mmCIF file with all atom_site columns, C-alpha atoms in Angstrom:
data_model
loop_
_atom_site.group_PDB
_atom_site.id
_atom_site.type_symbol
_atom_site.label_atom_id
_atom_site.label_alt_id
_atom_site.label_comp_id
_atom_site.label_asym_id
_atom_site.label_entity_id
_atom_site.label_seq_id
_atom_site.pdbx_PDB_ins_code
_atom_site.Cartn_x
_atom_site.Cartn_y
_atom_site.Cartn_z
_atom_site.occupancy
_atom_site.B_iso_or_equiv
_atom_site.pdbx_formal_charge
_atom_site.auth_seq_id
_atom_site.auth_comp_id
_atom_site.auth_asym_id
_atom_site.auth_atom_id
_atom_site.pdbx_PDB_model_num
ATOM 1  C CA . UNK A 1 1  ? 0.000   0.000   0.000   1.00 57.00 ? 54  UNK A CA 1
ATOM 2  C CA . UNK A 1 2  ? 1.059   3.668   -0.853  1.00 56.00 ? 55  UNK A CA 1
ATOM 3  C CA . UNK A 1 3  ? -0.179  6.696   0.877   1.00 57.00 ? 56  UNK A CA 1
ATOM 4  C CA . UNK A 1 4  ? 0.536   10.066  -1.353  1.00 57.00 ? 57  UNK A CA 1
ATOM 5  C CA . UNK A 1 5  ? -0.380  13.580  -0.258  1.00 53.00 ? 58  UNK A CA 1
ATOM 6  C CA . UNK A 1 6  ? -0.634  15.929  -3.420  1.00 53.00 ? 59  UNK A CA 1
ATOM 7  C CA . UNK A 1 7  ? 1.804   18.195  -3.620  1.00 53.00 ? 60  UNK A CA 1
ATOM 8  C CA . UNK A 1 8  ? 4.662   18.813  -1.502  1.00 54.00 ? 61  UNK A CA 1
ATOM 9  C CA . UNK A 1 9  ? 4.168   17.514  1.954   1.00 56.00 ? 62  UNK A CA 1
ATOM 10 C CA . UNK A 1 10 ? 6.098   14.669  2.805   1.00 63.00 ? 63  UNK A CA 1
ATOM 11 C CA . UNK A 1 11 ? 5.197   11.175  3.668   1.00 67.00 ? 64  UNK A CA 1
ATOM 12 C CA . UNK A 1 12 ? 6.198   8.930   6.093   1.00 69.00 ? 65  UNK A CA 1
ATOM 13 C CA . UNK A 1 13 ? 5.001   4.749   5.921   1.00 69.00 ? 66  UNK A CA 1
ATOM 14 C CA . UNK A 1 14 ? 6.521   1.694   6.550   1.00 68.00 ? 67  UNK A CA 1
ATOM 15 C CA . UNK A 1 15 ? 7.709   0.346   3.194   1.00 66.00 ? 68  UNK A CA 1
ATOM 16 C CA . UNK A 1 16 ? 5.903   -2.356  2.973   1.00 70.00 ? 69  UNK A CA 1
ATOM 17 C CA . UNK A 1 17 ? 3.244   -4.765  4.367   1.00 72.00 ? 70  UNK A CA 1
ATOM 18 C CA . UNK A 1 18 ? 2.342   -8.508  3.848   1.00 75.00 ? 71  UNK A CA 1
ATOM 19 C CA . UNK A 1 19 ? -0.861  -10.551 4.898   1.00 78.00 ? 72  UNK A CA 1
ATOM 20 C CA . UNK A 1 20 ? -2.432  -13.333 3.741   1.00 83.00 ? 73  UNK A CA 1
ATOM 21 C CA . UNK A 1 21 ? -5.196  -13.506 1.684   1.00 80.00 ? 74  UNK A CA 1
ATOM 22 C CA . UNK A 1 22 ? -8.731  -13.111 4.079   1.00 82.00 ? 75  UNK A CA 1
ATOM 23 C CA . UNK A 1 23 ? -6.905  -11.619 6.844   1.00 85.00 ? 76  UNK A CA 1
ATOM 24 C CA . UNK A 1 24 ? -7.359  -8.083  8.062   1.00 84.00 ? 77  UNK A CA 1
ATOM 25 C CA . UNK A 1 25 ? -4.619  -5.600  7.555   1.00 83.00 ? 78  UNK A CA 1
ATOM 26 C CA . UNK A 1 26 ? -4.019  -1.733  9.081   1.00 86.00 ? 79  UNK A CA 1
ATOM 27 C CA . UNK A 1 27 ? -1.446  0.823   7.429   1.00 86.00 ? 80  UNK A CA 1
ATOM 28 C CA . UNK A 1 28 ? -1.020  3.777   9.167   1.00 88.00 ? 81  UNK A CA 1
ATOM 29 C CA . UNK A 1 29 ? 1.048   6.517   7.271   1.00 88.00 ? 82  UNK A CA 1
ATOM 30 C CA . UNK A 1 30 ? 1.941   10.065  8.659   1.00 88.00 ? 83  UNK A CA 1
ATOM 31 C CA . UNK A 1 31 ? 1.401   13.476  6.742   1.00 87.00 ? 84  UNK A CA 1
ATOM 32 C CA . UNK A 1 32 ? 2.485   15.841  9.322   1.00 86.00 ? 85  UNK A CA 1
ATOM 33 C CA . UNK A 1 33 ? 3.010   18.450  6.417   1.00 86.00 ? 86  UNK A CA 1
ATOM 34 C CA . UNK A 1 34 ? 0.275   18.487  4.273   1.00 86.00 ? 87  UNK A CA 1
ATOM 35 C CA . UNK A 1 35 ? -1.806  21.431  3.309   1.00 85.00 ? 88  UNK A CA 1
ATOM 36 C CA . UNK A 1 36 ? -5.465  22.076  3.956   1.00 84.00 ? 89  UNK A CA 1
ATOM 37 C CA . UNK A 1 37 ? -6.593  21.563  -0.126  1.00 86.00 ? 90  UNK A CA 1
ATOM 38 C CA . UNK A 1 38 ? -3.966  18.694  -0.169  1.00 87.00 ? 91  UNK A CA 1
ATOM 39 C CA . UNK A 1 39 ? -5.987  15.155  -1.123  1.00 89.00 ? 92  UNK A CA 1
ATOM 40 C CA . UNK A 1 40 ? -4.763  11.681  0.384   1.00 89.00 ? 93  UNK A CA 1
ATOM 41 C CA . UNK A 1 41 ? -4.385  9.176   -2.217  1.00 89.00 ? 94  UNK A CA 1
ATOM 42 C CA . UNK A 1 42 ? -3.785  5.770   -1.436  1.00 90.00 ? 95  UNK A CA 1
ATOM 43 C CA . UNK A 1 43 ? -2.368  3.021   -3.591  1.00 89.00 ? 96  UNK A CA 1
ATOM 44 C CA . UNK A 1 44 ? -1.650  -0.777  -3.347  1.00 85.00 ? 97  UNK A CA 1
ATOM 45 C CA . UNK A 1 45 ? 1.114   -2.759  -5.218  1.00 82.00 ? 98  UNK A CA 1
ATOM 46 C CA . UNK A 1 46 ? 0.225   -6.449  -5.842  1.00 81.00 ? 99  UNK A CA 1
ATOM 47 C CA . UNK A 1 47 ? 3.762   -8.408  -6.295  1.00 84.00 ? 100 UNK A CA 1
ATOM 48 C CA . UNK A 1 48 ? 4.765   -8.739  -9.982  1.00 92.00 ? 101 UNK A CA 1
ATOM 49 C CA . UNK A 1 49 ? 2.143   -5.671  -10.705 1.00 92.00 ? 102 UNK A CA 1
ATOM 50 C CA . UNK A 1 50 ? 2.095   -1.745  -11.066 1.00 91.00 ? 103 UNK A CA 1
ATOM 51 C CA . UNK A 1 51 ? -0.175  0.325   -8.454  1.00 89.00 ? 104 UNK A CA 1
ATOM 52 C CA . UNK A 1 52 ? -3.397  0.049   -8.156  1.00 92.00 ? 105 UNK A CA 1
ATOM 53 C CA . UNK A 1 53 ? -5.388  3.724   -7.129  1.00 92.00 ? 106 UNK A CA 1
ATOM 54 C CA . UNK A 1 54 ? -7.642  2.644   -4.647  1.00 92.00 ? 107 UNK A CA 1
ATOM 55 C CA . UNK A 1 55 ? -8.935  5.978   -2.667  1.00 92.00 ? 108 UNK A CA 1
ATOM 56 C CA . UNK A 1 56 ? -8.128  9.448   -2.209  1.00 90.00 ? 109 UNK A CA 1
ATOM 57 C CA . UNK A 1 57 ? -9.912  11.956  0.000   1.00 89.00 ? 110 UNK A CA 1
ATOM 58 C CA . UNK A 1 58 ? -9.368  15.971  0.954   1.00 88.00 ? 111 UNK A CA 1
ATOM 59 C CA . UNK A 1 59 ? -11.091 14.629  4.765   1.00 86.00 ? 112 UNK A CA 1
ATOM 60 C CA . UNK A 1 60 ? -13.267 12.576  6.390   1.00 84.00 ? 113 UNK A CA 1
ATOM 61 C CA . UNK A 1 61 ? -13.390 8.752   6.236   1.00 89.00 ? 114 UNK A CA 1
ATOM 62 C CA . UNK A 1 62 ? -14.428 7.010   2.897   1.00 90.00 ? 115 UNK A CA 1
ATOM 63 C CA . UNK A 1 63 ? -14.966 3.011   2.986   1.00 90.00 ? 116 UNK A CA 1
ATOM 64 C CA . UNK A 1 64 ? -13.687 0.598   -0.090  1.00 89.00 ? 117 UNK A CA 1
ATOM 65 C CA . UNK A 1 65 ? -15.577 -1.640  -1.915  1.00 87.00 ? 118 UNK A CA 1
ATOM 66 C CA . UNK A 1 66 ? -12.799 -3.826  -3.596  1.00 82.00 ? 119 UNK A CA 1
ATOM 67 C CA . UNK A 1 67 ? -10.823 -4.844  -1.355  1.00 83.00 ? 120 UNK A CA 1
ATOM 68 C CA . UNK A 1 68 ? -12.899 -3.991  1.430   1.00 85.00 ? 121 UNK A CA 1
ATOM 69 C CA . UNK A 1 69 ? -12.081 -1.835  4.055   1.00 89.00 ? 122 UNK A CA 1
ATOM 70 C CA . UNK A 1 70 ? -11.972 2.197   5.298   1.00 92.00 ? 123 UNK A CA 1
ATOM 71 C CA . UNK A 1 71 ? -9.859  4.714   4.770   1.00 92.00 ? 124 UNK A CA 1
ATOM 72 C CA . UNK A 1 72 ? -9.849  6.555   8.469   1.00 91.00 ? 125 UNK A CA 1
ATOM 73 C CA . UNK A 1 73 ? -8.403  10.687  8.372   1.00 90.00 ? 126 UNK A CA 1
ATOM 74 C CA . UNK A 1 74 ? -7.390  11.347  11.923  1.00 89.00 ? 127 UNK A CA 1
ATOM 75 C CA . UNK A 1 75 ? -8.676  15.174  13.149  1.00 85.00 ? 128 UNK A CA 1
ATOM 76 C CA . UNK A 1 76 ? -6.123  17.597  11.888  1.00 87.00 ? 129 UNK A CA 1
ATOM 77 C CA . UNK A 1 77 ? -5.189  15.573  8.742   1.00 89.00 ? 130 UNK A CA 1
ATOM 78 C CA . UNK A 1 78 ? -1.493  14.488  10.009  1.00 89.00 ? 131 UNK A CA 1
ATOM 79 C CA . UNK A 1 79 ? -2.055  11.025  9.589   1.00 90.00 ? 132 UNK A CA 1
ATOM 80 C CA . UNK A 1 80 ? -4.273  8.446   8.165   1.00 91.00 ? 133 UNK A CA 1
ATOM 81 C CA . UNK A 1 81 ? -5.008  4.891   7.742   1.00 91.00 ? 134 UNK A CA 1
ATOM 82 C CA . UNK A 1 82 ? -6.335  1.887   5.558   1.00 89.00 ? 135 UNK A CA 1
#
């Protein structure tokens, strides 16, 4: 999984995770930089495949469809998770 904020702010993620297939999974990545009309876009990277987009949001919390799961935005935007 990839976190991105737009534009210049910096993020900070572990560089990878691994689970197996039916099992729950959290990735937490930290934005401490990022800028009020900055979106979150998150990514996944199957092995042997390019990135996958899988949800972006400017705040709140947005849920997935494929794979499952929510995208939470902590209060104050410095972080978020998937």
């Amino acid at each position: 999984f990839l976190a991105v904020a737009a534009g210049r702010a910096q993020v900070q993620q572990e560089p990878s995770a691994e689970t197996t297939e039916g099992t729950s999974i959290s990735v937490n990545c930290s934005h401490p930089n990022i800028q009020t009309n900055e979106y979150i876009y998150w990514y996944r990277q199957l092995p042997g495949r390019g990135f996958e987009y899988l949800v972006s949001t400017l705040k709140g919390s947005k849920d997935l469809q494929a794979p499952a799961g929510r995208l939470l935005l902590a209060a104050g935007r410095r972080s978020s998770a998937l």
